PDB file of C-alpha atoms and ligand atoms in Angstrom:
ATOM      1  CA  MET Q  29      -0.081   0.412   0.079  1.00 77.00           C
ATOM      2  CA  THR Q  30       1.146   3.484  -0.510  1.00 87.00           C
ATOM      3  CA  PRO Q  31       0.788   5.738   1.801  1.00 87.00           C
ATOM      4  CA  VAL Q  32      -1.568   8.673   0.178  1.00 87.00           C
ATOM      5  CA  LEU Q  33      -3.688  12.078   0.649  1.00 83.00           C
ATOM      6  CA  PRO Q  34      -7.180  11.868  -1.031  1.00 84.00           C
ATOM      7  CA  ALA Q  35      -6.425  14.479  -4.287  1.00 86.00           C
ATOM      8  CA  ALA Q  36      -7.988  17.381  -3.173  1.00 91.00           C
ATOM      9  CA  GLY Q  37      -7.747  21.109  -4.183  1.00 96.00           C
ATOM     10  CA  TYR Q  38      -8.327  23.777  -7.369  1.00 97.00           C
ATOM     11  CA  CYS Q  39      -5.746  24.716 -10.124  1.00 97.00           C
ATOM     12  CA  GLU Q  40      -6.314  27.915 -12.396  1.00 98.00           C
ATOM     13  CA  VAL Q  41      -4.915  29.618 -14.545  1.00 96.00           C
ATOM     14  CA  LEU Q  42      -5.350  33.687 -14.957  1.00 96.00           C
ATOM     15  CA  LEU Q  43      -5.611  35.111 -17.670  1.00 95.00           C
ATOM     16  CA  TYR Q  44      -2.821  38.936 -17.668  1.00 94.00           C
ATOM     17  CA  SER Q  45      -4.935  39.724 -20.468  1.00 91.00           C
ATOM     18  CA  ALA Q  46      -6.863  39.580 -24.771  1.00 91.00           C
ATOM     19  CA  GLU Q  47      -3.387  39.991 -26.775  1.00 90.00           C
ATOM     20  CA  HIS Q  48      -1.623  37.079 -27.051  1.00 90.00           C
ATOM     21  CA  ASP Q  49       2.156  38.276 -26.943  1.00 87.00           C
ATOM     22  CA  ALA Q  50       1.990  40.785 -24.089  1.00 88.00           C
ATOM     23  CA  THR Q  51       3.196  40.827 -21.033  1.00 87.00           C
ATOM     24  CA  LEU Q  52       3.317  42.646 -17.488  1.00 87.00           C
ATOM     25  CA  VAL Q  53       5.186  45.300 -18.451  1.00 90.00           C
ATOM     26  CA  SER Q  54       3.834  45.828 -22.177  1.00 90.00           C
ATOM     27  CA  LEU Q  55      -0.186  45.309 -20.250  1.00 92.00           C
ATOM     28  CA  GLY Q  56       1.305  48.495 -18.188  1.00 93.00           C
ATOM     29  CA  ARG Q  57       0.770  48.828 -14.195  1.00 95.00           C
ATOM     30  CA  LYS Q  58      -2.734  49.757 -14.641  1.00 95.00           C
ATOM     31  CA  THR Q  59      -3.245  46.364 -16.119  1.00 95.00           C
ATOM     32  CA  VAL Q  60      -1.196  44.918 -13.116  1.00 96.00           C
ATOM     33  CA  TYR Q  61      -2.843  46.345 -10.272  1.00 97.00           C
ATOM     34  CA  LYS Q  62      -6.099  44.793 -11.945  1.00 96.00           C
ATOM     35  CA  VAL Q  63      -3.909  41.282 -11.711  1.00 97.00           C
ATOM     36  CA  VAL Q  64      -3.126  42.738  -7.748  1.00 98.00           C
ATOM     37  CA  GLN Q  65      -6.840  42.890  -6.823  1.00 97.00           C
ATOM     38  CA  VAL Q  66      -7.724  39.496  -9.054  1.00 98.00           C
ATOM     39  CA  TRP Q  67      -4.830  37.324  -6.776  1.00 98.00           C
ATOM     40  CA  ARG Q  68      -6.637  38.369  -3.686  1.00 98.00           C
ATOM     41  CA  ASP Q  69     -10.373  37.608  -4.793  1.00 98.00           C
ATOM     42  CA  ARG Q  70      -8.831  34.124  -6.122  1.00 98.00           C
ATOM     43  CA  TYR Q  71      -7.064  33.985  -2.310  1.00 98.00           C
ATOM     44  CA  GLU Q  72      -9.744  34.764  -0.432  1.00 98.00           C
ATOM     45  CA  GLU Q  73     -12.618  33.238  -2.483  1.00 98.00           C
ATOM     46  CA  LEU Q  74     -10.486  30.021  -2.501  1.00 98.00           C
ATOM     47  CA  GLY Q  75      -8.481  30.369   0.829  1.00 98.00           C
ATOM     48  CA  ARG Q  76     -12.476  30.101   1.880  1.00 98.00           C
ATOM     49  CA  GLN Q  77     -13.093  26.385   0.626  1.00 97.00           C
ATOM     50  CA  PRO Q  78     -13.333  23.603   2.933  1.00 96.00           C
ATOM     51  CA  GLY Q  79     -10.641  21.376   3.648  1.00 95.00           C
ATOM     52  CA  ILE Q  80      -8.002  23.939   1.831  1.00 97.00           C
ATOM     53  CA  GLU Q  81      -4.917  25.200   3.737  1.00 98.00           C
ATOM     54  CA  TYR Q  82      -2.939  27.200   1.159  1.00 98.00           C
ATOM     55  CA  VAL Q  83      -2.998  29.889  -1.634  1.00 98.00           C
ATOM     56  CA  PHE Q  84      -0.756  29.351  -3.771  1.00 98.00           C
ATOM     57  CA  ILE Q  85      -0.340  32.141  -5.910  1.00 98.00           C
ATOM     58  CA  PHE Q  86       2.507  32.157  -9.345  1.00 98.00           C
ATOM     59  CA  GLU Q  87       3.544  32.392 -12.482  1.00 96.00           C
ATOM     60  CA  ASN Q  88       6.281  30.353 -14.544  1.00 94.00           C
ATOM     61  CA  ARG Q  89       7.242  32.570 -17.604  1.00 92.00           C
ATOM     62  CA  GLY Q  90       9.292  31.780 -20.607  1.00 88.00           C
ATOM     63  CA  ARG Q  91      10.081  27.818 -22.631  1.00 84.00           C
ATOM     64  CA  GLU Q  92      13.196  27.410 -20.453  1.00 83.00           C
ATOM     65  CA  VAL Q  93      10.804  27.552 -17.366  1.00 82.00           C
ATOM     66  CA  GLY Q  94       8.722  24.205 -19.005  1.00 80.00           C
ATOM     67  CA  VAL Q  95       6.042  26.490 -19.600  1.00 82.00           C
ATOM     68  CA  THR Q  96       3.526  24.924 -22.996  1.00 79.00           C
ATOM     69  CA  LEU Q  97       1.046  28.541 -22.838  1.00 77.00           C
ATOM     70  CA  SER Q  98       2.466  31.215 -24.638  1.00 78.00           C
ATOM     71  CA  HIS Q  99      -0.021  33.488 -23.795  1.00 88.00           C
ATOM     72  CA  PRO Q 100       0.641  35.727 -20.756  1.00 90.00           C
ATOM     73  CA  HIS Q 101      -0.887  34.007 -17.585  1.00 93.00           C
ATOM     74  CA  GLY Q 102      -1.097  32.865 -14.133  1.00 95.00           C
ATOM     75  CA  GLN Q 103      -1.775  30.205 -11.966  1.00 97.00           C
ATOM     76  CA  ILE Q 104      -2.744  29.574  -8.816  1.00 98.00           C
ATOM     77  CA  TYR Q 105      -2.698  26.177  -6.967  1.00 98.00           C
ATOM     78  CA  ALA Q 106      -5.411  25.953  -3.726  1.00 98.00           C
ATOM     79  CA  PHE Q 107      -3.797  23.024  -1.005  1.00 97.00           C
ATOM     80  CA  PRO Q 108      -5.627  20.520   0.936  1.00 96.00           C
ATOM     81  CA  PHE Q 109      -1.790  20.957   3.387  1.00 96.00           C
ATOM     82  CA  VAL Q 110       0.713  23.794   3.597  1.00 97.00           C
ATOM     83  CA  PRO Q 111       3.716  22.669   1.281  1.00 97.00           C
ATOM     84  CA  PRO Q 112       6.884  22.334   2.729  1.00 97.00           C
ATOM     85  CA  ILE Q 113       8.893  25.384   1.489  1.00 97.00           C
ATOM     86  CA  PRO Q 114       6.046  27.807   3.222  1.00 98.00           C
ATOM     87  CA  LYS Q 115       5.941  25.509   5.854  1.00 98.00           C
ATOM     88  CA  ARG Q 116       9.561  26.156   6.646  1.00 97.00           C
ATOM     89  CA  GLU Q 117       9.585  29.558   6.279  1.00 98.00           C
ATOM     90  CA  LEU Q 118       6.492  29.841   8.605  1.00 98.00           C
ATOM     91  CA  GLU Q 119       8.826  27.525  10.946  1.00 98.00           C
ATOM     92  CA  ASN Q 120      11.718  30.282  10.663  1.00 98.00           C
ATOM     93  CA  LEU Q 121       9.579  32.742  11.171  1.00 98.00           C
ATOM     94  CA  GLU Q 122       7.616  31.695  14.637  1.00 98.00           C
ATOM     95  CA  ARG Q 123      10.691  30.744  15.880  1.00 98.00           C
ATOM     96  CA  TYR Q 124      12.224  34.300  15.566  1.00 98.00           C
ATOM     97  CA  TRP Q 125       9.153  35.811  16.459  1.00 97.00           C
ATOM     98  CA  TYR Q 126       8.797  33.583  20.004  1.00 96.00           C
ATOM     99  CA  GLN Q 127      12.601  33.723  20.767  1.00 97.00           C
ATOM    100  CA  HIS Q 128      13.390  37.757  19.830  1.00 97.00           C
ATOM    101  CA  ARG Q 129       9.383  38.687  19.844  1.00 96.00           C
ATOM    102  CA  ARG Q 130       9.983  40.491  16.529  1.00 97.00           C
ATOM    103  CA  CYS Q 131       9.736  39.214  12.972  1.00 98.00           C
ATOM    104  CA  LEU Q 132      12.064  37.665  10.967  1.00 98.00           C
ATOM    105  CA  LEU Q 133      11.279  39.622   8.028  1.00 98.00           C
ATOM    106  CA  CYS Q 134      10.687  43.762   9.477  1.00 98.00           C
ATOM    107  CA  ASP Q 135      14.383  43.658  10.893  1.00 98.00           C
ATOM    108  CA  GLN Q 136      15.527  41.826   7.542  1.00 97.00           C
ATOM    109  CA  LEU Q 137      14.712  44.513   5.211  1.00 97.00           C
ATOM    110  CA  GLN Q 138      15.622  47.331   7.823  1.00 97.00           C
ATOM    111  CA  ASN Q 139      18.603  45.857   8.369  1.00 97.00           C
ATOM    112  CA  GLU Q 140      18.764  46.002   4.108  1.00 97.00           C
ATOM    113  CA  LEU Q 141      17.662  49.453   3.773  1.00 97.00           C
ATOM    114  CA  ALA Q 142      20.474  50.340   6.286  1.00 97.00           C
ATOM    115  CA  GLU Q 143      22.580  48.870   3.874  1.00 97.00           C
ATOM    116  CA  SER Q 144      20.932  49.582   1.008  1.00 97.00           C
ATOM    117  CA  THR Q 145      23.589  47.285  -0.851  1.00 98.00           C
ATOM    118  CA  ARG Q 146      20.775  44.938  -1.820  1.00 98.00           C
ATOM    119  CA  ILE Q 147      17.937  47.038  -2.576  1.00 98.00           C
ATOM    120  CA  VAL Q 148      16.852  47.606  -6.274  1.00 97.00           C
ATOM    121  CA  SER Q 149      13.577  50.379  -6.277  1.00 97.00           C
ATOM    122  CA  GLN Q 150      11.063  51.349  -3.584  1.00 96.00           C
ATOM    123  CA  TYR Q 151       7.396  51.976  -4.401  1.00 96.00           C
ATOM    124  CA  GLY Q 152       5.785  53.090  -1.096  1.00 95.00           C
ATOM    125  CA  GLN Q 153       5.925  50.384   1.341  1.00 93.00           C
ATOM    126  CA  PHE Q 154       7.274  48.132  -0.954  1.00 98.00           C
ATOM    127  CA  VAL Q 155      10.549  47.593  -1.266  1.00 98.00           C
ATOM    128  CA  VAL Q 156      12.126  46.140  -4.153  1.00 98.00           C
ATOM    129  CA  LEU Q 157      16.047  43.946  -3.399  1.00 98.00           C
ATOM    130  CA  VAL Q 158      18.099  41.145  -3.749  1.00 98.00           C
ATOM    131  CA  PRO Q 159      17.713  39.050  -0.952  1.00 97.00           C
ATOM    132  CA  PHE Q 160      21.891  38.399   0.716  1.00 96.00           C
ATOM    133  CA  TYR Q 161      21.327  35.039   0.812  1.00 95.00           C
ATOM    134  CA  ALA Q 162      19.977  34.425  -3.276  1.00 96.00           C
ATOM    135  CA  ARG Q 163      20.142  31.175  -5.059  1.00 94.00           C
ATOM    136  CA  PHE Q 164      19.479  32.140  -8.561  1.00 95.00           C
ATOM    137  CA  PRO Q 165      20.926  34.794 -10.191  1.00 95.00           C
ATOM    138  CA  TYR Q 166      18.859  38.138 -10.209  1.00 97.00           C
ATOM    139  CA  GLU Q 167      16.706  36.709  -7.548  1.00 98.00           C
ATOM    140  CA  VAL Q 168      14.653  39.412  -5.756  1.00 98.00           C
ATOM    141  CA  HIS Q 169      12.218  39.509  -3.477  1.00 98.00           C
ATOM    142  CA  ILE Q 170       9.470  42.438  -2.974  1.00 98.00           C
ATOM    143  CA  ILE Q 171       8.532  42.457   0.523  1.00 98.00           C
ATOM    144  CA  PRO Q 172       6.242  45.728   2.328  1.00 98.00           C
ATOM    145  CA  GLN Q 173       7.627  47.850   4.831  1.00 97.00           C
ATOM    146  CA  ARG Q 174       4.261  47.602   6.649  1.00 97.00           C
ATOM    147  CA  HIS Q 175       4.207  43.807   8.540  1.00 98.00           C
ATOM    148  CA  CYS Q 176       1.165  42.380   6.860  1.00 97.00           C
ATOM    149  CA  GLY Q 177       0.513  38.635   5.534  1.00 98.00           C
ATOM    150  CA  SER Q 178      -1.345  38.594   2.558  1.00 98.00           C
ATOM    151  CA  LEU Q 179      -3.203  40.786   0.110  1.00 98.00           C
ATOM    152  CA  SER Q 180      -6.298  40.494   2.153  1.00 98.00           C
ATOM    153  CA  ASP Q 181      -4.573  43.675   4.350  1.00 97.00           C
ATOM    154  CA  LEU Q 182      -3.308  45.743   1.556  1.00 97.00           C
ATOM    155  CA  ASN Q 183      -5.343  49.190   0.890  1.00 97.00           C
ATOM    156  CA  PRO Q 184      -5.880  50.712  -2.381  1.00 96.00           C
ATOM    157  CA  GLN Q 185      -2.572  53.236  -2.206  1.00 97.00           C
ATOM    158  CA  GLU Q 186      -0.253  50.046  -1.280  1.00 97.00           C
ATOM    159  CA  ASP Q 187      -2.291  47.897  -3.890  1.00 97.00           C
ATOM    160  CA  TRP Q 188      -0.623  50.956  -6.464  1.00 97.00           C
ATOM    161  CA  ASP Q 189       2.427  50.339  -4.620  1.00 97.00           C
ATOM    162  CA  LEU Q 190       2.550  46.743  -4.734  1.00 98.00           C
ATOM    163  CA  ALA Q 191       1.881  46.640  -8.563  1.00 97.00           C
ATOM    164  CA  GLY Q 192       4.425  49.068  -9.389  1.00 97.00           C
ATOM    165  CA  ALA Q 193       7.396  46.967  -8.063  1.00 97.00           C
ATOM    166  CA  VAL Q 194       5.971  43.662 -10.164  1.00 97.00           C
ATOM    167  CA  TYR Q 195       6.095  45.889 -12.825  1.00 97.00           C
ATOM    168  CA  ASP Q 196       9.454  47.050 -11.474  1.00 97.00           C
ATOM    169  CA  VAL Q 197      11.128  43.985 -11.546  1.00 97.00           C
ATOM    170  CA  VAL Q 198       9.942  42.312 -15.365  1.00 96.00           C
ATOM    171  CA  ALA Q 199      10.650  46.100 -16.675  1.00 96.00           C
ATOM    172  CA  ARG Q 200      14.349  45.190 -15.228  1.00 97.00           C
ATOM    173  CA  TYR Q 201      14.900  42.154 -15.646  1.00 97.00           C
ATOM    174  CA  ASP Q 202      13.520  42.197 -19.732  1.00 94.00           C
ATOM    175  CA  GLN Q 203      16.490  45.061 -19.889  1.00 95.00           C
ATOM    176  CA  VAL Q 204      19.189  42.475 -18.245  1.00 95.00           C
ATOM    177  CA  PHE Q 205      19.909  40.392 -21.381  1.00 94.00           C
ATOM    178  CA  GLY Q 206      17.819  42.451 -23.898  1.00 90.00           C
ATOM    179  CA  VAL Q 207      15.016  39.667 -24.473  1.00 88.00           C
ATOM    180  CA  PRO Q 208      12.507  38.475 -21.441  1.00 90.00           C
ATOM    181  CA  MET Q 209      13.980  36.952 -19.095  1.00 93.00           C
ATOM    182  CA  PRO Q 210      12.236  33.476 -18.302  1.00 94.00           C
ATOM    183  CA  TYR Q 211      11.344  33.359 -14.933  1.00 96.00           C
ATOM    184  CA  MET Q 212       9.023  32.433 -11.677  1.00 96.00           C
ATOM    185  CA  MET Q 213       7.278  34.141  -9.493  1.00 97.00           C
ATOM    186  CA  VAL Q 214       5.961  33.000  -6.301  1.00 98.00           C
ATOM    187  CA  LEU Q 215       3.463  34.745  -3.297  1.00 98.00           C
ATOM    188  CA  HIS Q 216       4.187  33.622  -0.326  1.00 98.00           C
ATOM    189  CA  GLN Q 217       0.805  34.758   1.754  1.00 98.00           C
ATOM    190  CA  THR Q 218      -1.027  33.428   5.157  1.00 98.00           C
ATOM    191  CA  PRO Q 219      -1.882  30.155   4.978  1.00 98.00           C
ATOM    192  CA  THR Q 220      -5.987  29.726   5.337  1.00 98.00           C
ATOM    193  CA  ASP Q 221      -6.423  26.615   7.458  1.00 97.00           C
ATOM    194  CA  GLY Q 222      -7.524  28.747  10.036  1.00 95.00           C
ATOM    195  CA  GLY Q 223      -4.675  29.217  11.815  1.00 96.00           C
ATOM    196  CA  ALA Q 224      -3.540  32.193  14.243  1.00 96.00           C
ATOM    197  CA  TYR Q 225      -0.041  32.922  11.492  1.00 97.00           C
ATOM    198  CA  PRO Q 226       0.637  37.054  13.937  1.00 97.00           C
ATOM    199  CA  TYR Q 227       4.519  36.022  12.782  1.00 98.00           C
ATOM    200  CA  HIS Q 228       3.873  35.964   9.004  1.00 98.00           C
ATOM    201  CA  HIS Q 229       5.446  38.137   6.999  1.00 98.00           C
ATOM    202  CA  PHE Q 230       3.886  38.420   3.528  1.00 98.00           C
ATOM    203  CA  HIS Q 231       6.374  39.149   0.221  1.00 98.00           C
ATOM    204  CA  LEU Q 232       6.917  37.995  -3.291  1.00 98.00           C
ATOM    205  CA  GLU Q 233       9.543  36.073  -4.551  1.00 98.00           C
ATOM    206  CA  PHE Q 234      11.326  36.312  -8.226  1.00 98.00           C
ATOM    207  CA  TYR Q 235      13.761  33.287  -9.593  1.00 97.00           C
ATOM    208  CA  PRO Q 236      15.464  33.822 -12.907  1.00 96.00           C
ATOM    209  CA  LEU Q 237      16.903  31.370 -14.903  1.00 92.00           C
ATOM    210  CA  GLN Q 238      18.873  32.768 -17.354  1.00 90.00           C
ATOM    211  CA  ARG Q 239      22.927  33.367 -16.139  1.00 87.00           C
ATOM    212  CA  SER Q 240      24.651  34.301 -19.482  1.00 87.00           C
ATOM    213  CA  PRO Q 241      22.832  35.382 -22.289  1.00 87.00           C
ATOM    214  CA  ASP Q 242      23.170  32.144 -23.423  1.00 86.00           C
ATOM    215  CA  LYS Q 243      23.294  29.782 -19.951  1.00 87.00           C
ATOM    216  CA  LEU Q 244      20.818  28.709 -17.997  1.00 87.00           C
ATOM    217  CA  LYS Q 245      20.877  28.196 -14.263  1.00 84.00           C
ATOM    218  CA  TYR Q 246      19.566  24.464 -13.732  1.00 82.00           C
ATOM    219  CA  ARG Q 247      19.319  23.354 -10.370  1.00 83.00           C
ATOM    220  CA  ALA Q 248      21.945  20.987 -10.670  1.00 86.00           C
ATOM    221  CA  GLY Q 249      22.767  17.829  -8.337  1.00 90.00           C
ATOM    222  CA  CYS Q 250      24.206  20.254  -5.670  1.00 91.00           C
ATOM    223  CA  GLU Q 251      20.637  22.063  -5.553  1.00 90.00           C
ATOM    224  CA  THR Q 252      18.363  19.826  -6.214  1.00 90.00           C
ATOM    225  CA  GLY Q 253      20.415  16.482  -4.269  1.00 92.00           C
ATOM    226  CA  ALA Q 254      21.840  19.076  -1.418  1.00 92.00           C
ATOM    227  CA  GLY Q 255      19.998  21.112  -1.290  1.00 89.00           C
ATOM    228  CA  THR Q 256      22.735  24.055  -1.317  1.00 91.00           C
ATOM    229  CA  PHE Q 257      22.385  26.726  -4.606  1.00 90.00           C
ATOM    230  CA  ILE Q 258      25.586  28.124  -5.812  1.00 89.00           C
ATOM    231  CA  THR Q 259      26.571  31.369  -7.663  1.00 88.00           C
ATOM    232  CA  ASP Q 260      29.432  32.920  -9.216  1.00 88.00           C
ATOM    233  CA  VAL Q 261      27.930  36.449  -8.546  1.00 93.00           C
ATOM    234  CA  LEU Q 262      27.621  39.037  -5.324  1.00 96.00           C
ATOM    235  CA  PRO Q 263      24.045  39.183  -4.361  1.00 97.00           C
ATOM    236  CA  GLU Q 264      25.171  43.278  -4.389  1.00 98.00           C
ATOM    237  CA  ASP Q 265      26.451  42.999  -7.690  1.00 97.00           C
ATOM    238  CA  TRP Q 266      23.204  41.464  -9.270  1.00 97.00           C
ATOM    239  CA  ALA Q 267      21.442  44.189  -7.015  1.00 97.00           C
ATOM    240  CA  LYS Q 268      23.625  46.907  -9.050  1.00 97.00           C
ATOM    241  CA  GLN Q 269      23.080  45.713 -12.250  1.00 97.00           C
ATOM    242  CA  LEU Q 270      19.557  45.766 -11.148  1.00 97.00           C
ATOM    243  CA  ARG Q 271      19.771  49.414 -10.267  1.00 97.00           C
ATOM    244  CA  GLN Q 272      20.979  50.710 -12.891  1.00 96.00           C
ATOM    245  CA  PHE Q 273      17.970  50.248 -15.885  1.00 95.00           C
ATOM    246  CA  GLU Q 274      15.450  52.938 -16.499  1.00 92.00           C
ATOM    247  CA  VAL Q 275      11.759  51.510 -15.459  1.00 92.00           C
ATOM    248  CA  PRO Q 276       9.792  54.295 -17.696  1.00 81.00           C
ATOM    249  CA  GLY Q 277       6.206  54.040 -17.367  1.00 71.00           C
ATOM    250  CA  CYS Q 278       5.812  53.251 -13.948  1.00 75.00           C
ATOM    251  CA  SER Q 279       6.564  56.682 -12.420  1.00 58.00           C
ATOM    252  CA  GLY Q 280       4.158  58.037  -9.615  1.00 46.00           C
ATOM    253  CA  ARG Q 281       0.835  57.380 -11.198  1.00 40.00           C
TER     254      ARG Q 281
HETATM  255 ZN1  LIG B  27       6.945  41.625   9.703  1.00 58.79          ZN
HETATM  256 ZN1  LIG B  28       9.022  33.254   0.919  1.00 58.79          ZN
END
């Protein structure tokens, strides 16, 4: 007998636009703002369904990531359990919260802002940065300065700021090698299992796969089998490179 849980959950595809060749950048910040609102709507609606413990919103972009549908889209999986990576993150946030009586991500963000060498840009509450532990080339996280657990905690101005930050990241990525960067984008939000998670801090993570014009970053032996990521560039250098690009169309409108 193979021990498995009963299959349960939902998979949704979110089309960003009717335009087949569009990207989040060509669609503009206003469309990203609408996408943020759809993300929240689906997070709340799916999170209310019986047995759904975690709503995972993500985007895979580019054939290099294995995308078979080239139309601009994201995906939403509603799980009957908290998946292992968010679970480990939550356990670490919880431990830090009870040991230090503070939030790990709030503290990390304060350190990053004080050091400033890994900051890429900032939109109101939302800071775009390369984490000091970046695993993928040009890996970027978007973290709000205000401690909050999910999209449900944001006000309309913060939605707009988040849309600006997401647009900003993709606009910079597409300038690194002059072609659309293949990437994965994920949202880490509070589980919807009814538990209390005061220590959770909402954020987005981007994992690009291109490390030079003709080389991809693979999850090879050491990354996959040992869970240890090898990079040959300092996170400060990736941040510096990303900072130098202009992002027109993303002013404070
Ligand atoms: Zn926090
Ligand atoms: Zn995370």
